[in-house]
XYZ file of C-alpha atoms in Angstrom:
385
model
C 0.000 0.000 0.000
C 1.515 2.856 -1.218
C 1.385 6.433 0.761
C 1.795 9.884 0.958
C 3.639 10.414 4.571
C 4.823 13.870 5.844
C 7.536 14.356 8.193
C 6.746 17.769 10.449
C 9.780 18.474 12.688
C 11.604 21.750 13.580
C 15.390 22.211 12.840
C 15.466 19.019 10.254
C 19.679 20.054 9.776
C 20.638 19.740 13.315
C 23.503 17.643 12.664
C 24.091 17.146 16.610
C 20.287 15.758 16.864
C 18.953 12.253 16.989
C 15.769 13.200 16.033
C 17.488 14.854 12.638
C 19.115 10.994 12.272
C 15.913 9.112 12.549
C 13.841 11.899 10.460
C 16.908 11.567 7.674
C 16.981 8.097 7.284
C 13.704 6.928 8.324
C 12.575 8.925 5.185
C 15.171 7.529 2.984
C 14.390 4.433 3.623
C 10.126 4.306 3.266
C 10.885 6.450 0.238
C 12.814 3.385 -0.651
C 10.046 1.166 -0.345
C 7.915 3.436 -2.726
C 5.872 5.911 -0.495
C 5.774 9.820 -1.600
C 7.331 11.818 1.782
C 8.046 14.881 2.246
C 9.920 16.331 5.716
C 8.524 19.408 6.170
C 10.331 21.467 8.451
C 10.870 25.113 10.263
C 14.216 26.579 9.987
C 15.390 29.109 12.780
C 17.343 32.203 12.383
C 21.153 30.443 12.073
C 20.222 27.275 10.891
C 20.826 26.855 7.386
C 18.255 27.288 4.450
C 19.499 25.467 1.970
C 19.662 21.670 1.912
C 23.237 20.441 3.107
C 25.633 18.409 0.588
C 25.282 15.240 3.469
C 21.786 15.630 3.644
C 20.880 11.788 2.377
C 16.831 12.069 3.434
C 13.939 12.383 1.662
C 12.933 15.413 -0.340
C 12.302 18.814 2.358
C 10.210 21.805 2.294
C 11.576 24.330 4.955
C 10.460 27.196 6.727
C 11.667 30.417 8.476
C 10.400 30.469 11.689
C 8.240 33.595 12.842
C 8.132 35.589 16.266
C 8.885 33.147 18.811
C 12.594 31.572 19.260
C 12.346 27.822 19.795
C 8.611 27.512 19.370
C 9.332 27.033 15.713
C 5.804 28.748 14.262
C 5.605 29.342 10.426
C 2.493 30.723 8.664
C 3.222 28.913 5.935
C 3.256 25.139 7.446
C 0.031 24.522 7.517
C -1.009 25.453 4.001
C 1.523 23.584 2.235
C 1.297 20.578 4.575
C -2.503 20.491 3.237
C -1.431 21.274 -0.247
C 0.276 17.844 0.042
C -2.629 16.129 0.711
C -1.029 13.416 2.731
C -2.650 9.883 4.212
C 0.161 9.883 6.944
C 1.490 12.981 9.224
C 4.137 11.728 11.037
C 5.252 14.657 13.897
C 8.375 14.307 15.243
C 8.996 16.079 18.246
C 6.663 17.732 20.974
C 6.870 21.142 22.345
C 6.725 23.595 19.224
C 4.360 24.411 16.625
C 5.196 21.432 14.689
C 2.491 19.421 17.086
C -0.073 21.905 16.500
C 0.707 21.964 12.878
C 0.087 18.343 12.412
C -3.166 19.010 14.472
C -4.263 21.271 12.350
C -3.842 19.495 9.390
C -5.192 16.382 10.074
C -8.681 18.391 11.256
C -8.626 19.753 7.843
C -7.571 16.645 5.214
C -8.525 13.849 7.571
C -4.917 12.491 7.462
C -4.066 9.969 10.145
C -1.451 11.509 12.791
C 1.322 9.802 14.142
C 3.569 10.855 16.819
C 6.865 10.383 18.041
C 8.048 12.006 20.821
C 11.851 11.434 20.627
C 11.608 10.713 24.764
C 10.786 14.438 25.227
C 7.969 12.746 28.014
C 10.255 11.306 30.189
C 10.805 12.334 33.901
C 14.431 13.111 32.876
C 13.468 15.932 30.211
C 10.308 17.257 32.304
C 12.670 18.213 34.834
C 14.379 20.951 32.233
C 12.169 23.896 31.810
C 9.501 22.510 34.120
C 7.529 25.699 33.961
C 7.243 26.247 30.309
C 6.160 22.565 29.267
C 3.542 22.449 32.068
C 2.265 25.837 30.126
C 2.542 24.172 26.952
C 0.370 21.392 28.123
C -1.799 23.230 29.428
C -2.563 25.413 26.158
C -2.025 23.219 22.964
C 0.022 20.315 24.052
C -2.260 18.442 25.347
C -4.768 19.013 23.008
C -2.030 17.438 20.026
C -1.401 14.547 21.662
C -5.009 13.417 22.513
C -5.394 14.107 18.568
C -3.211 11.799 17.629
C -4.075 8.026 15.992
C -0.844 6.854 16.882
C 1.936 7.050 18.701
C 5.722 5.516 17.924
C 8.129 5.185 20.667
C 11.326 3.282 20.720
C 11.605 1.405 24.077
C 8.417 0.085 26.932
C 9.265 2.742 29.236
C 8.195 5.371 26.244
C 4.919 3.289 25.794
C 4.200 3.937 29.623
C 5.441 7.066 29.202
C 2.791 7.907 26.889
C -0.118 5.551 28.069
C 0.250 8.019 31.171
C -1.313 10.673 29.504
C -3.100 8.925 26.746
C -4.537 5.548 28.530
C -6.176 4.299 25.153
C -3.766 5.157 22.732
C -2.477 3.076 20.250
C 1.716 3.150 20.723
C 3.899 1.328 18.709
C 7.332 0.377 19.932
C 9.612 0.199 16.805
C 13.682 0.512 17.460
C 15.312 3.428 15.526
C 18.244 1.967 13.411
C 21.545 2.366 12.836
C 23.496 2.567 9.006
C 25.558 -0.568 9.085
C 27.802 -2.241 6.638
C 29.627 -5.501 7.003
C 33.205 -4.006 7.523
C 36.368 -5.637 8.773
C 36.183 -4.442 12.088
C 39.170 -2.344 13.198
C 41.604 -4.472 15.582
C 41.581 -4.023 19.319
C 45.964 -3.859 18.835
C 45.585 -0.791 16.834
C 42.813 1.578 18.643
C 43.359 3.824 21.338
C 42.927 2.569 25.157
C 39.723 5.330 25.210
C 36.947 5.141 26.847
C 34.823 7.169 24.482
C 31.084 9.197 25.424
C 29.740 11.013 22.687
C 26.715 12.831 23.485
C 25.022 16.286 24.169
C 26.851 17.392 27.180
C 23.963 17.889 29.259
C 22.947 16.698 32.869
C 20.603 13.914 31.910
C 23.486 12.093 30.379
C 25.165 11.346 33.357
C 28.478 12.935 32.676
C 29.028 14.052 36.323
C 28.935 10.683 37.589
C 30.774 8.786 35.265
C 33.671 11.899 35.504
C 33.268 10.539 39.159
C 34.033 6.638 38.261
C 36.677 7.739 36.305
C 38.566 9.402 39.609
C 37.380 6.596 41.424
C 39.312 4.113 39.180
C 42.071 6.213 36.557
C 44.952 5.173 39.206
C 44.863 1.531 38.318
C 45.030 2.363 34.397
C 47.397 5.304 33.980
C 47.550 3.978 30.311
C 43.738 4.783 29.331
C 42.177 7.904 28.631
C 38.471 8.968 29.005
C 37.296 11.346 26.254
C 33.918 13.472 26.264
C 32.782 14.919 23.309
C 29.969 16.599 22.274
C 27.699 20.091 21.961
C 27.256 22.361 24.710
C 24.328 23.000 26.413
C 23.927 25.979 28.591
C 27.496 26.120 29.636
C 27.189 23.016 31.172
C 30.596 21.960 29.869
C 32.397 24.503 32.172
C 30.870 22.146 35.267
C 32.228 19.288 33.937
C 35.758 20.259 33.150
C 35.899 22.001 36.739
C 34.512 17.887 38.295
C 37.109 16.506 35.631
C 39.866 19.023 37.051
C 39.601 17.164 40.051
C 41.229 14.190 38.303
C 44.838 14.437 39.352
C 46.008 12.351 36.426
C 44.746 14.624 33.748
C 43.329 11.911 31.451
C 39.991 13.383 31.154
C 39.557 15.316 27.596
C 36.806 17.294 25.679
C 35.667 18.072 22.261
C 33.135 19.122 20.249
C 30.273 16.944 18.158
C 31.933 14.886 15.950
C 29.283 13.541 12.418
C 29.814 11.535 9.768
C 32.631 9.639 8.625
C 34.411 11.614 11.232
C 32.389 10.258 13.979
C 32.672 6.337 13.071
C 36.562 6.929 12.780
C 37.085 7.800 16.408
C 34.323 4.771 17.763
C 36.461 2.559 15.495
C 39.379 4.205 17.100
C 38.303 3.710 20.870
C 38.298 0.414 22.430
C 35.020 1.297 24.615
C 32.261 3.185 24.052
C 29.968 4.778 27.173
C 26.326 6.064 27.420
C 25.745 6.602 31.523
C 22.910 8.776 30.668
C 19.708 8.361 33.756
C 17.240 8.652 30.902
C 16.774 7.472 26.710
C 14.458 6.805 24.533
C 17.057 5.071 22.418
C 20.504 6.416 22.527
C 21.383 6.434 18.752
C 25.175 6.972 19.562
C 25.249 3.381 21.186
C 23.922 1.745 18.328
C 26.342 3.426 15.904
C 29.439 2.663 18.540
C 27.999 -1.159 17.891
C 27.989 -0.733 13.960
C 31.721 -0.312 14.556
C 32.572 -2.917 16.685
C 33.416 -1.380 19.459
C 31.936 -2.413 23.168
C 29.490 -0.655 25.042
C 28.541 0.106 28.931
C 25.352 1.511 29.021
C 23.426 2.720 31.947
C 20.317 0.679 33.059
C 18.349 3.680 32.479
C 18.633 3.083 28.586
C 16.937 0.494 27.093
C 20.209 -1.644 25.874
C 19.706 -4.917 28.337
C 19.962 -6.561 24.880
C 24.007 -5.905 25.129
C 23.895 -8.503 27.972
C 22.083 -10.994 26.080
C 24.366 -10.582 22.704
C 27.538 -10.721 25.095
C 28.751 -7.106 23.489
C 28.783 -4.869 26.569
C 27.616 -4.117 29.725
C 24.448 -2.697 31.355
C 25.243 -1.345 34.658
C 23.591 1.387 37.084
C 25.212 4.690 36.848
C 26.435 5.454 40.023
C 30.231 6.549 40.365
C 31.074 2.913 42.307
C 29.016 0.793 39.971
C 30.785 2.625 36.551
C 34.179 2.447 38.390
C 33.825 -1.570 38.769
C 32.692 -2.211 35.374
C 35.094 0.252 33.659
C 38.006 -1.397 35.528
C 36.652 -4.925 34.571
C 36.116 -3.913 31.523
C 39.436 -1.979 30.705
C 40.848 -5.574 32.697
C 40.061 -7.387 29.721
C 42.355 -8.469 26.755
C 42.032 -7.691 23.477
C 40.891 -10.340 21.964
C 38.257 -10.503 24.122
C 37.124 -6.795 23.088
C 36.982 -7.434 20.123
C 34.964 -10.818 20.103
C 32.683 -8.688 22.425
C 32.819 -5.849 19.200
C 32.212 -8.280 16.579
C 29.079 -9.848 18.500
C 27.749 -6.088 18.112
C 28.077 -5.362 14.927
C 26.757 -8.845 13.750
C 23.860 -7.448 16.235
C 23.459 -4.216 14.524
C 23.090 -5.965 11.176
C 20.318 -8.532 12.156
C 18.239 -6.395 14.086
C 18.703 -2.875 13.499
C 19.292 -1.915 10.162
C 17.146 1.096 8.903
C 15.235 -0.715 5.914
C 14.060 -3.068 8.102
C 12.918 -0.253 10.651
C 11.087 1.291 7.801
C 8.831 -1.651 6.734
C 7.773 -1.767 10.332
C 6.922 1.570 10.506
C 5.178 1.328 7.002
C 3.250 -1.678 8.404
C 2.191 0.668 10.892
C 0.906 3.246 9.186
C -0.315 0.839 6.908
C -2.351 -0.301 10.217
C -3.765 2.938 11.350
C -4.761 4.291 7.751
C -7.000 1.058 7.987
C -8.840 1.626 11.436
C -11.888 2.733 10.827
C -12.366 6.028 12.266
C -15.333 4.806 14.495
C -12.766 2.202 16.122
C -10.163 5.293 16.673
C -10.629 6.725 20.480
C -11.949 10.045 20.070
C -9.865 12.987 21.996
C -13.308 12.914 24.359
C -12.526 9.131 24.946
C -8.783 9.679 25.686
C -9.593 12.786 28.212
C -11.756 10.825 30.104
């Protein structure tokens, strides 16, 4: 069943953005399979206009955004999102006019609406800017997510997440992927002994406490390093390299984001990868560290248990002792054994999580709500009470 499916999102070029990843090649990848999509997508002051040389996605229609910083309102969205006349509207992304956009729309062409939202309704991210998203519930959020048909989420804790505030909604847990090829994997012998966290350097990712397991353990391997890389947020970096000054042995480093090819050189470079955040959805950054063959410890408040099961990595709690034990065990362990534990990923990443395969699901599931007939789709009424 072939279908017209529009992508609403604000900031589509983000490079440092998982949403931007999923929204780039989830869109590739159903246009693949033969749907028309569109991303359609407000542009703020900064951002560029123009699509970017690396931009790999489906085909975009972008907007300037109007008035408000970071609310991302266009009055132009709306009209060419109906012009489209799409059977899918697939929001990406709560909190700015994008929701209210795909609201709008589907009131007007009687398009199903789908949303996804990226882990932006977790206890982590309610805690940042408490006051304006309670506002923003109050006045339109709300109101966009009891419109929805459908909601996609990447882990259970999203789907309770969302069944919190929509009881009878229909949620969909379907993995985001990762772009993996079959390469030789890079050998243990020749990478760095770095213990590499790439991420948005912002509190919900842990950084403090795993700076803190590094203190707690750096003495017994003067030989490894622990880099932390990633954008800014709020001048948060400023805390962390005053925590990580703290570290007598200086092997605590920072950069900025690192993309692309440039990005998959350095995992490939590192013999572990770390993601100690206390909150994701997903944690794209882990999967991609997998593509590459190179271990992971994850906290246990993402959703990779599965690196327990396919023996390529560790799922600990993030507290400063817990981190230490596992980074020393796992810094303990030879290289051949890192780079079994690598190759075990990577053959992971290609069974289960490549992005063609995460696009027929999520066509079978539009596919699925097109289908419902409207009568058997809870009414916003329904879902309030």
């Amino acid at each position: 069943m072939t279908l017209r499916i529009a992508f609403v999102t604000a900031e589509p070029f983000t490079q440092a953005s998982g949403v931007r990843v999923v929204v780039e090649s989830l869109s590739r990848e159903l246009a693949a399979l033969g749907h028309e999509i569109c991303v359609f997508g407000v542009i703020s002051n900064g951002s560029p206009k123009e699509l970017p040389d690396w931009w790999r996605g489906a085909k975009v229609q972008t907007f300037s955004e109007r008035i408000v910083k970071t609310f991302g309102f266009s009055n132009q969205i709306c009209a060419r999102l109906a012009q489209f006349k799409p059977d899918v509207i697939h929001v990406h992304g709560i909190w700015t006019f994008s929701s209210i956009a795909g609201m709008q729309v589907k009131r007007a062409t009687g398009a199903s609406l789908i949303i996804s939202p990226h882990g932006a309704l977790s206890t982590e991210a309610l805690k940042q800017s408490t006051h304006k998203k309670r506002l923003a519930m109050a006045f339109y959020q709300h109101k966009c997510l009891m419109a929805a048909d459908g909601f996609h989420v990447t882990c259970d804790e999203e789907a309770q997440e969302v069944l919190s505030i929509a009881p009878k909604a229909h949620v969909q847990v379907i993995r985001n992927g990762v772009d993996a090829d079959a390469n030789t994997i890079r050998p243990m012998t020749a990478r760095k002994k770095r213990v590499l966290a790439l991420c948005r350097l912002d509190p919900k990712k842990g950084l403090e406490n795993l700076i803190s397991a590094w203190k707690h353990m750096a003495h017994h391997r003067p030989d490894w390093t622990l880099e932390l890389r990633g954008p800014d947020r709020n001048g948060y970096i400023n805390q962390l390299k005053a925590l990580a000054a703290t570290c007598t042995t200086g092997q605590i480093s920072f950069g900025g984001p690192l993309f692309h090819a440039e990005r998959d050189a350095v995992m490939a470079d590192s013999k572990l990868f770390m993601l100690p955040s206390k909150n994701e959805n997903f944690g794209l950054t882990a999967a991609e560290a997998l593509s590459v063959g190179t271990p992971v410890i994850a906290a246990t408040g993402t959703p990779w248990s599965g690196l327990i099961d396919q023996s390529a990595g560790w799922w600990t709690d993030n507290t400063p002792e817990i981190l230490a034990r596992a980074l020393l065990h796992a810094t303990s362990l030879p290289d051949s054994t890192l780079e079994a534990m690598g190759q075990r990923g990577q053959d992971w990443m290609l069974r289960s999580f490549r992005w063609k395969d995460i696009a027929a699901d999520m066509s079978g599931f539009y596919t699925d709500i097109t289908r419902c007939p409207a009568q058997t789709k809870p009414t916003a009424q329904e879902l309030c009470q």
